[in-house]
Short mmCIF file of C-alpha atoms and ligand atoms in Angstrom, two decimals:
data_model
loop_
_atom_site.label_atom_id
_atom_site.label_comp_id
_atom_site.label_asym_id
_atom_site.label_seq_id
_atom_site.Cartn_x
_atom_site.Cartn_y
_atom_site.Cartn_z
CA UNK T 30 118.44 101.74 115.35
CA UNK T 31 119.39 101.45 111.68
CA UNK T 32 121.29 98.43 110.46
CA UNK T 33 122.28 98.13 106.86
CA UNK T 34 123.94 96.24 104.06
CA UNK T 35 126.54 98.28 102.27
CA UNK T 36 125.09 100.03 99.27
CA UNK T 37 126.41 99.79 95.76
CA UNK T 38 128.93 102.55 96.27
CA UNK T 39 130.41 100.69 99.19
CA UNK T 40 130.19 103.25 102.00
CA UNK T 41 127.94 103.45 105.05
CA UNK T 42 126.37 106.62 103.64
CA UNK T 43 124.85 104.54 100.86
CA UNK T 44 123.61 101.74 103.11
CA UNK T 45 120.20 100.34 102.27
CA UNK T 46 118.25 100.49 105.53
CA UNK T 47 117.14 97.10 106.82
CA UNK T 48 115.29 98.68 109.72
CA UNK T 49 113.64 102.04 110.33
CA UNK T 50 115.47 104.50 112.58
CA UNK T 51 113.41 106.13 115.31
CA UNK T 52 112.04 108.94 113.12
CA UNK T 53 111.15 106.64 110.26
CA UNK T 54 109.52 104.13 112.59
CA UNK T 55 107.36 106.91 114.06
CA UNK T 56 106.45 108.13 110.57
CA UNK T 57 105.55 104.61 109.43
CA UNK T 58 103.38 104.09 112.50
CA UNK T 59 101.60 107.40 111.95
CA UNK T 60 100.91 106.62 108.29
CA UNK T 61 99.80 103.07 109.10
CA UNK T 62 97.45 104.26 111.85
CA UNK T 63 95.86 106.86 109.58
CA UNK T 64 95.58 104.29 106.79
CA UNK T 65 93.91 101.64 108.92
CA UNK T 66 91.73 103.92 111.06
CA UNK T 67 90.70 106.74 108.72
CA UNK T 68 91.16 105.46 105.18
CA UNK T 69 90.57 101.71 104.93
CA UNK T 70 86.92 101.83 106.10
CA UNK T 71 85.98 104.33 103.33
CA UNK T 72 88.09 103.02 100.47
CA UNK T 73 85.53 100.52 99.13
CA UNK T 74 82.91 103.29 98.92
CA UNK T 75 85.17 105.68 96.98
CA UNK T 76 85.94 102.84 94.61
CA UNK T 77 82.29 101.85 94.20
CA UNK T 78 80.89 105.35 93.68
CA UNK T 79 84.00 106.91 92.08
CA UNK T 80 83.71 109.87 94.44
CA UNK T 81 86.84 111.82 95.38
CA UNK T 82 88.47 110.60 98.63
CA UNK T 83 87.59 113.75 100.62
CA UNK T 84 87.70 112.03 104.05
CA UNK T 85 91.16 110.80 103.19
CA UNK T 86 92.30 114.29 102.28
CA UNK T 87 90.96 115.59 105.60
CA UNK T 88 92.61 112.79 107.60
CA UNK T 89 95.97 113.25 105.88
CA UNK T 90 95.83 116.99 106.53
CA UNK T 91 94.91 116.46 110.18
CA UNK T 92 97.83 114.07 110.66
CA UNK T 93 100.08 116.64 108.91
CA UNK T 94 101.28 113.96 106.53
CA UNK T 95 101.53 116.40 103.63
CA UNK T 96 104.45 118.08 105.38
CA UNK T 97 106.89 115.17 104.95
CA UNK T 98 108.98 116.38 102.01
CA UNK T 99 108.37 120.14 102.17
CA UNK T 100 111.36 122.12 103.51
CA UNK T 101 111.27 123.20 107.14
CA UNK T 102 111.47 126.88 106.21
CA UNK T 103 108.15 126.48 104.36
CA UNK T 104 106.33 124.64 107.15
CA UNK T 105 107.33 121.07 106.33
CA UNK T 106 109.51 118.36 107.84
CA UNK T 107 112.19 118.51 105.13
CA UNK T 108 112.49 114.75 104.76
CA UNK T 109 113.62 112.89 101.62
CA UNK T 110 112.53 110.20 99.21
CA UNK T 111 112.99 107.33 101.64
CA UNK T 112 110.52 108.85 104.07
CA UNK T 113 108.13 109.75 101.25
CA UNK T 114 108.22 106.11 100.13
CA UNK T 115 107.43 104.89 103.65
CA UNK T 116 104.25 106.97 103.78
CA UNK T 117 103.23 106.08 100.23
CA UNK T 118 103.71 102.37 100.86
CA UNK T 119 101.74 102.42 104.08
CA UNK T 120 98.81 104.33 102.55
CA UNK T 121 98.78 102.25 99.35
CA UNK T 122 98.61 99.09 101.45
CA UNK T 123 94.96 99.97 102.09
CA UNK T 124 94.12 102.45 99.31
CA UNK T 125 96.26 103.59 96.40
CA UNK T 126 93.94 106.53 95.59
CA UNK T 127 94.69 108.04 99.00
CA UNK T 128 98.41 107.48 98.59
CA UNK T 129 98.23 109.39 95.32
CA UNK T 130 97.04 112.48 97.21
CA UNK T 131 100.36 112.46 99.06
CA UNK T 132 102.29 111.55 95.92
CA UNK T 133 100.99 114.73 94.25
CA UNK T 134 102.59 116.80 97.01
CA UNK T 135 105.67 114.69 97.86
CA UNK T 136 106.84 113.92 94.35
CA UNK T 137 104.83 116.31 92.21
CA UNK T 138 105.02 120.05 91.57
CA UNK T 139 105.90 121.14 95.14
CA UNK T 140 109.12 119.10 95.09
CA UNK T 141 109.95 120.47 91.64
CA UNK T 142 109.27 124.01 92.89
CA UNK T 143 111.51 123.43 95.90
CA UNK T 144 114.39 122.06 93.83
CA UNK T 145 114.10 124.03 90.60
CA UNK T 146 111.99 127.11 91.36
CA UNK T 147 112.75 130.69 92.31
CA UNK T 148 112.18 131.96 95.85
CA UNK T 149 108.92 133.69 94.88
CA UNK T 150 107.48 130.38 93.69
CA UNK T 151 108.64 128.63 96.86
CA UNK T 152 107.19 131.27 99.19
CA UNK T 153 103.93 131.28 97.32
CA UNK T 154 103.24 127.57 96.95
CA UNK T 155 105.21 125.49 99.45
CA UNK T 156 103.35 126.56 102.63
CA UNK T 157 100.14 125.58 100.81
CA UNK T 158 101.65 122.19 99.94
CA UNK T 159 102.59 121.60 103.58
CA UNK T 160 99.02 122.51 104.57
CA UNK T 161 97.68 119.81 102.25
CA UNK T 162 96.51 121.79 99.25
CA UNK T 163 96.72 119.58 96.17
CA UNK T 164 98.91 120.21 93.14
CA UNK T 165 98.75 118.57 89.74
CA UNK T 166 100.99 118.10 86.75
CA UNK T 167 100.00 118.61 83.12
CA UNK T 168 102.31 116.86 80.66
CA UNK T 169 100.06 114.51 78.68
CA UNK T 170 97.86 115.79 75.86
CA UNK T 171 95.30 113.94 73.73
CA UNK T 172 97.91 113.48 70.97
CA UNK T 173 101.10 113.55 73.05
CA UNK T 174 101.62 110.94 75.75
CA UNK T 175 104.83 108.92 75.76
CA UNK T 176 106.17 111.25 73.07
CA UNK T 177 106.07 114.45 75.13
CA UNK T 178 107.96 116.30 72.40
CA UNK T 179 104.77 116.20 70.31
CA UNK T 180 103.05 118.51 72.79
CA UNK T 181 101.08 121.47 71.46
CA UNK T 182 100.98 123.47 74.70
CA UNK T 183 102.77 126.75 74.08
CA UNK T 184 103.33 130.25 75.36
CA UNK T 185 102.51 133.31 73.31
CA UNK T 186 104.39 136.54 74.16
CA UNK T 187 102.26 139.10 76.04
CA UNK T 188 104.07 142.23 77.28
CA UNK T 189 106.61 141.24 79.93
CA UNK T 190 105.07 137.75 80.16
CA UNK T 191 103.08 135.26 78.10
CA UNK T 192 99.66 133.72 77.47
CA UNK T 193 99.36 129.94 77.85
CA UNK T 194 97.46 127.95 75.22
CA UNK T 195 97.18 124.31 76.25
CA UNK T 196 94.89 121.32 76.63
CA UNK T 197 96.19 118.77 79.12
CA UNK T 198 94.71 115.30 79.46
CA UNK T 199 94.78 112.80 82.31
CA UNK T 200 95.79 115.33 84.96
CA UNK T 201 95.54 113.53 88.30
CA UNK T 202 93.57 115.65 90.76
CA UNK T 203 93.33 118.48 88.22
CA UNK T 204 89.79 119.40 89.26
CA UNK T 205 90.77 119.65 92.97
CA UNK T 206 94.23 121.20 92.80
CA UNK T 207 95.18 124.81 93.52
CA UNK T 208 97.97 124.86 90.95
CA UNK T 209 99.20 122.90 87.96
CA UNK T 210 102.73 122.50 86.70
CA UNK T 211 102.21 122.76 82.95
CA UNK T 212 104.91 121.56 80.56
CA UNK T 213 104.81 123.77 77.49
CA UNK T 214 106.87 125.16 74.64
CA UNK T 215 108.38 128.62 74.96
CA UNK T 216 108.26 130.96 71.94
CA UNK T 217 110.64 130.00 69.15
CA UNK T 218 110.83 126.30 70.11
CA UNK T 219 110.45 123.89 67.21
CA UNK T 220 107.23 121.83 67.22
CA UNK T 221 107.80 118.06 67.38
CA UNK T 222 111.19 118.41 69.09
CA UNK T 223 112.34 118.99 72.66
CA UNK T 224 113.51 122.50 71.74
CA UNK T 225 111.96 125.23 73.84
CA UNK T 226 110.10 122.91 76.23
CA UNK T 227 109.94 124.22 79.78
CA UNK T 228 107.33 124.44 82.54
CA UNK T 229 105.23 127.06 84.29
CA UNK T 230 103.24 126.96 87.52
CA UNK T 231 99.64 127.96 86.86
CA UNK T 232 97.28 129.15 89.59
CA UNK T 233 94.14 127.22 88.66
CA UNK T 234 91.83 130.00 89.84
CA UNK T 235 93.08 132.26 87.04
CA UNK T 236 90.77 133.36 84.21
CA UNK T 237 91.07 131.10 81.18
CA UNK T 238 91.48 127.84 83.12
CA UNK T 239 88.64 125.33 82.90
CA UNK T 240 88.01 121.68 83.74
CA UNK T 241 86.88 120.20 80.45
CA UNK T 242 86.04 116.77 81.87
CA UNK T 243 87.03 113.90 84.13
CA UNK T 244 87.85 110.27 83.31
CA UNK T 245 85.86 107.22 84.43
CA UNK T 246 88.37 104.49 85.14
CA UNK T 247 89.03 100.82 85.86
CA UNK T 248 90.83 101.57 89.15
CA UNK T 249 92.23 104.40 91.27
CA UNK T 250 88.63 105.53 91.40
CA UNK T 251 88.97 107.64 94.56
CA UNK T 252 91.36 110.00 92.79
CA UNK T 253 90.11 111.29 89.47
CA UNK T 254 92.04 112.39 86.40
CA UNK T 255 90.84 115.60 84.73
CA UNK T 256 91.17 117.31 81.37
CA UNK T 257 92.30 120.91 81.83
CA UNK T 258 91.97 123.64 79.21
CA UNK T 259 94.15 126.76 79.35
CA UNK T 260 92.81 129.43 77.03
CA UNK T 261 95.07 132.47 76.95
CA UNK T 262 95.98 132.19 80.63
CA UNK T 263 98.30 135.00 81.71
CA UNK T 264 101.76 133.76 82.78
CA UNK T 265 104.12 136.14 84.56
CA UNK T 266 107.91 135.72 84.59
CA UNK T 267 107.66 134.73 88.28
CA UNK T 268 105.48 131.73 87.29
CA UNK T 269 108.27 130.13 85.26
CA UNK T 270 109.71 127.01 86.88
CA UNK T 271 112.00 125.96 84.04
CA UNK T 272 112.46 128.26 81.05
CA UNK T 273 112.49 126.55 77.67
CA UNK T 274 115.42 127.54 75.49
CA UNK T 275 114.31 127.57 71.83
CA UNK T 276 117.83 126.55 70.79
CA UNK T 277 117.97 123.25 72.69
CA UNK T 278 116.15 120.68 74.84
CA UNK T 279 117.89 121.57 78.11
CA UNK T 280 114.58 122.52 79.79
CA UNK T 281 112.99 119.21 78.89
CA UNK T 282 116.06 117.33 80.15
CA UNK T 283 115.87 119.10 83.52
CA UNK T 284 112.17 118.30 83.84
CA UNK T 285 112.60 114.65 82.83
CA UNK T 286 115.41 114.16 85.34
CA UNK T 287 113.19 115.47 88.10
CA UNK T 288 110.37 113.05 87.20
CA UNK T 289 112.49 110.33 88.88
CA UNK T 290 110.95 111.39 92.19
CA UNK T 291 107.52 110.59 90.78
CA UNK T 292 108.75 107.28 89.34
CA UNK T 293 110.06 106.18 92.72
CA UNK T 294 106.85 107.27 94.45
CA UNK T 295 104.84 105.33 91.89
CA UNK T 296 107.03 102.28 92.59
CA UNK T 297 106.52 102.65 96.34
CA UNK T 298 102.75 102.70 95.91
CA UNK T 299 102.97 99.51 93.85
CA UNK T 300 104.88 97.82 96.64
CA UNK T 301 102.35 98.96 99.23
CA UNK T 302 99.35 97.73 97.26
CA UNK T 303 101.03 94.38 96.57
CA UNK T 304 102.12 94.02 100.19
CA UNK T 305 98.55 94.62 101.34
CA UNK T 306 97.19 92.07 98.85
CA UNK T 307 99.77 89.43 99.83
CA UNK T 308 99.15 89.87 103.54
CA UNK T 309 95.39 89.67 103.00
CA UNK T 310 95.79 86.47 101.01
CA UNK T 311 98.07 84.90 103.65
CA UNK T 312 95.56 85.67 106.41
CA UNK T 313 92.84 84.12 104.25
CA UNK T 314 94.95 80.97 103.78
CA UNK T 315 95.04 80.55 107.54
CA UNK T 316 91.24 80.69 107.79
CA UNK T 317 90.10 78.85 104.69
CA UNK T 318 90.28 75.10 104.10
CA UNK T 319 89.89 73.06 100.96
CA UNK T 320 88.04 70.01 102.23
CA UNK T 321 89.89 69.23 105.45
CA UNK T 322 93.18 70.83 104.50
CA UNK T 323 93.83 74.44 105.40
CA UNK T 324 94.98 76.39 102.33
CA UNK T 325 98.15 77.33 104.21
CA UNK T 326 99.17 73.66 104.28
CA UNK T 327 98.91 73.09 100.53
CA UNK T 328 102.42 73.08 99.13
CA UNK T 329 101.39 74.36 95.71
CA UNK T 330 99.98 77.47 97.39
CA UNK T 331 102.97 77.83 99.71
CA UNK T 332 105.13 78.03 96.58
CA UNK T 333 102.95 80.83 95.27
CA UNK T 334 103.44 82.74 98.52
CA UNK T 335 107.18 82.12 98.31
CA UNK T 336 107.36 83.46 94.76
CA UNK T 337 105.27 86.48 95.67
CA UNK T 338 107.47 87.26 98.69
CA UNK T 339 110.69 86.89 96.70
CA UNK T 340 109.44 89.09 93.86
CA UNK T 341 108.22 91.75 96.27
CA UNK T 342 111.47 91.86 98.22
CA UNK T 343 113.57 91.95 95.05
CA UNK T 344 111.59 94.91 93.72
CA UNK T 345 111.76 96.61 97.11
CA UNK T 346 115.56 96.35 97.16
CA UNK T 347 115.79 97.93 93.71
CA UNK T 348 113.62 100.80 94.89
CA UNK T 349 115.60 101.20 98.11
CA UNK T 350 118.79 101.48 96.08
CA UNK T 351 117.38 104.33 93.98
CA UNK T 352 116.08 106.09 97.10
CA UNK T 353 119.31 105.71 99.03
CA UNK T 354 121.30 107.03 96.06
CA UNK T 355 119.05 110.12 96.04
CA UNK T 356 120.09 110.93 99.60
CA UNK T 357 118.32 113.69 101.45
CA UNK T 358 117.50 116.57 99.13
CA UNK T 359 118.84 114.91 95.97
CA UNK T 360 117.03 113.28 93.06
CA UNK T 361 116.96 109.51 92.47
CA UNK T 362 119.25 108.59 89.56
CA UNK T 363 117.56 107.81 86.22
CA UNK T 364 118.78 104.29 85.46
CA UNK T 365 118.19 102.94 88.96
CA UNK T 366 114.78 104.70 89.14
CA UNK T 367 113.64 103.25 85.81
CA UNK T 368 114.77 99.76 86.86
CA UNK T 369 112.91 100.12 90.15
CA UNK T 370 109.74 101.33 88.47
CA UNK T 371 109.72 98.45 86.00
CA UNK T 372 110.32 95.88 88.75
CA UNK T 373 107.74 97.34 91.14
CA UNK T 374 105.08 97.79 88.42
CA UNK T 375 105.44 94.23 87.09
CA UNK T 376 105.79 92.65 90.52
CA UNK T 377 102.71 94.43 91.82
CA UNK T 378 100.69 93.19 88.84
CA UNK T 379 101.89 89.64 89.42
CA UNK T 380 101.48 89.65 93.22
CA UNK T 381 98.00 91.19 93.15
CA UNK T 382 96.95 88.72 90.46
CA UNK T 383 98.18 85.73 92.50
CA UNK T 384 96.69 87.11 95.72
CA UNK T 385 93.33 87.30 93.97
CA UNK T 386 93.78 83.71 92.79
CA UNK T 387 94.55 82.54 96.33
CA UNK T 388 91.15 83.81 97.46
CA UNK T 389 89.43 81.78 94.74
CA UNK T 390 85.97 83.05 93.82
CA UNK T 391 86.00 85.47 96.73
CA UNK T 392 89.08 87.12 95.28
CA UNK T 393 87.03 88.05 92.25
CA UNK T 394 84.30 89.58 94.42
CA UNK T 395 84.18 93.32 95.06
CA UNK T 396 83.42 92.53 98.70
CA UNK T 397 87.10 91.72 99.20
CA UNK T 398 89.84 94.34 98.78
CA UNK T 399 92.26 92.34 96.65
CA UNK T 400 90.55 92.90 93.31
CA UNK T 401 90.65 96.67 93.97
CA UNK T 402 94.42 96.55 94.49
CA UNK T 403 94.70 94.53 91.27
CA UNK T 404 92.81 97.23 89.34
CA UNK T 405 94.67 100.08 91.04
CA UNK T 406 98.21 98.88 90.30
CA UNK T 407 97.25 98.47 86.67
CA UNK T 408 97.00 102.25 86.34
CA UNK T 409 100.37 102.75 88.03
CA UNK T 410 101.99 100.74 85.23
CA UNK T 411 100.88 103.49 82.81
CA UNK T 412 101.34 106.70 84.81
CA UNK T 413 104.75 108.38 85.34
CA UNK T 414 106.11 106.83 82.13
CA UNK T 415 104.84 103.44 80.97
CA UNK T 416 106.73 100.22 81.58
CA UNK T 417 107.62 100.15 77.87
CA UNK T 418 109.14 103.63 77.98
CA UNK T 419 111.18 102.70 81.06
CA UNK T 420 112.39 99.59 79.23
CA UNK T 421 113.39 101.71 76.23
CA UNK T 422 115.47 103.86 78.51
CA UNK T 423 117.06 100.99 80.44
CA UNK T 424 117.82 98.99 77.29
CA UNK T 425 119.41 101.87 75.41
CA UNK T 426 121.34 103.01 78.51
CA UNK T 427 122.82 99.55 79.12
CA UNK T 428 123.72 99.11 75.47
CA UNK T 429 125.32 102.54 75.46
CA UNK T 430 127.65 101.37 78.20
CA UNK T 431 125.93 102.90 81.24
CA UNK T 432 125.86 100.66 84.30
CA UNK T 433 123.67 100.77 87.39
CA UNK T 434 125.34 101.44 90.73
CA UNK T 435 126.98 98.26 91.99
CA UNK T 436 130.23 96.36 91.55
CA UNK T 437 128.94 93.46 89.44
CA UNK T 438 128.64 95.18 86.09
CA UNK T 439 131.42 95.07 83.56
CA UNK T 440 131.20 97.90 81.04
CA UNK T 441 130.18 96.53 77.64
CA UNK T 442 132.05 98.47 74.94
CA UNK T 443 129.67 100.74 73.04
C1 FAD Z 503 96.34 106.61 86.48
C2 FAD Z 503 97.02 107.56 85.56
C3 FAD Z 503 97.41 108.80 86.04
C4 FAD Z 503 98.03 109.71 85.19
N1 FAD Z 503 98.35 110.96 85.68
C5 FAD Z 503 98.91 111.87 84.84
C6 FAD Z 503 99.17 113.20 85.31
O1 FAD Z 503 98.91 113.53 86.48
N2 FAD Z 503 99.68 114.08 84.43
C7 FAD Z 503 99.97 113.76 83.13
O2 FAD Z 503 100.45 114.61 82.41
N3 FAD Z 503 99.70 112.51 82.67
C8 FAD Z 503 99.18 111.57 83.48
N4 FAD Z 503 98.87 110.32 83.01
C9 FAD Z 503 99.08 110.02 81.61
C10 FAD Z 503 100.24 109.11 81.37
O3 FAD Z 503 101.45 109.75 81.68
C11 FAD Z 503 100.17 108.66 79.90
O4 FAD Z 503 98.98 107.88 79.75
C12 FAD Z 503 101.38 107.85 79.50
O5 FAD Z 503 102.52 108.66 79.45
C13 FAD Z 503 101.20 107.17 78.14
O6 FAD Z 503 100.76 108.09 77.19
P1 FAD Z 503 99.48 107.70 76.27
O7 FAD Z 503 98.37 107.34 77.18
O8 FAD Z 503 99.26 108.83 75.34
O9 FAD Z 503 99.92 106.41 75.51
P2 FAD Z 503 100.81 106.36 74.18
O10 FAD Z 503 102.02 107.20 74.35
O11 FAD Z 503 99.95 106.59 73.02
O12 FAD Z 503 101.27 104.83 74.21
C14 FAD Z 503 100.41 103.75 73.83
C15 FAD Z 503 101.17 102.45 74.06
O13 FAD Z 503 102.35 102.44 73.25
C16 FAD Z 503 103.51 102.29 74.06
N5 FAD Z 503 104.57 103.10 73.47
C17 FAD Z 503 104.53 104.41 73.13
N6 FAD Z 503 105.71 104.79 72.63
C18 FAD Z 503 106.51 103.71 72.65
C19 FAD Z 503 107.86 103.46 72.27
N7 FAD Z 503 108.63 104.44 71.75
N8 FAD Z 503 108.36 102.21 72.42
C20 FAD Z 503 107.61 101.22 72.96
N9 FAD Z 503 106.32 101.39 73.34
C21 FAD Z 503 105.79 102.62 73.19
C22 FAD Z 503 103.10 102.78 75.43
O14 FAD Z 503 103.91 102.23 76.45
C23 FAD Z 503 101.67 102.30 75.49
O15 FAD Z 503 101.65 100.94 75.87
C24 FAD Z 503 98.27 109.37 83.84
C25 FAD Z 503 97.88 108.13 83.37
C26 FAD Z 503 97.28 107.23 84.22
C27 FAD Z 503 96.83 105.90 83.69
#
């Protein structure tokens, strides 16, 4: 049964769920079982050796967890962002790298194809997404990260289609994916501006695509980022997800709005990792004593746990608001998504840091899982738009008179 507090827009339809309904409870249990049984035992090895989490991929496919957000007509369960967040949180609780495999399908190119793509694209790629084939997204370039408008990726006319010239950096799962959503400039778009930016879906088995390298990282070591080169790759009109109009930045705006799914998924993974770290630390406090006093009885440490719990729940409520506002089949709104991402990123850093501290020297040891969560959430603060970029957006939006959903805000004249 679902109970709820009334959401910011006041009606029951916007209620933030305080309990899982039957379907969500079953989904959470499934994800938690897979996480604890099939993923947790291997996660330290993937982290240590930096090998791709293949067993995780196989377990997630077997449990059909990749189907969650894919439409029913394409072989999926047709669920929304709330359900996606449940799975991502549960997986990230034991291993963020494994959660990212689902994030790539739930909130990556397949969701964009479903919402923005033509029927050919949907028929071609969505059944593969539901079956657990991986997809990746290529936005970042060596000289264009936060400033996506500086991208060099572009299309050159070629008969009834184009040739793609691009070099994309930091593409999560790029060396394992079947297709990449590549953001690029359409012919006539002005370099250094948003004009003409759109996106195409590239089959990564096509001639001209190559994996130029992979990154060695601090965390998230079970899910590698690749550099992908696209040298004159043929793009047909049917491969276009969002056409770039050389006269304006409408294509870029559409793509950026859709990234809110990814931002919310990123936030959910932060919550999961932090939840796992906090629970591990609390269990440790029950077992470990300092002299004759159990750690759990030391008030200074109880206060830490209190602060961690409050921060985590506050961030979770912000994320829930964005997810509830998305509804089923919609997209989380930009201001609420950016606020949620900032809160979840910063809270996860703080909670994982304090959890590590609560374990003392053992927290710093790689034999315990908390330091891995600490390293993993660090990367999530950079991916899907850095904390600073989210702050830029939130600050300018508030000062321009935009208010987040909720009755408390008075419009400041702009
Ligand atoms: C784990 C991980 C996974 C990723 N996966 C993908 C992926 O799948 N696909 C993809 O395309 N990219 C991916 N990225 C890349 C990521 O999106 C970029 O790293 C990010 O957008 C920042 O770009 P940058 O690294 O070029 O940093 P820069 O843009 O050079 O920024 C450097 C620093 O300056 C700050 N900064 C930049 N501009 C401003 C500003 N205007 N105001 C205030 N501060 C600013 C940034 O916040 C940052 O702290 C991933 C990154 C990580 C770490």
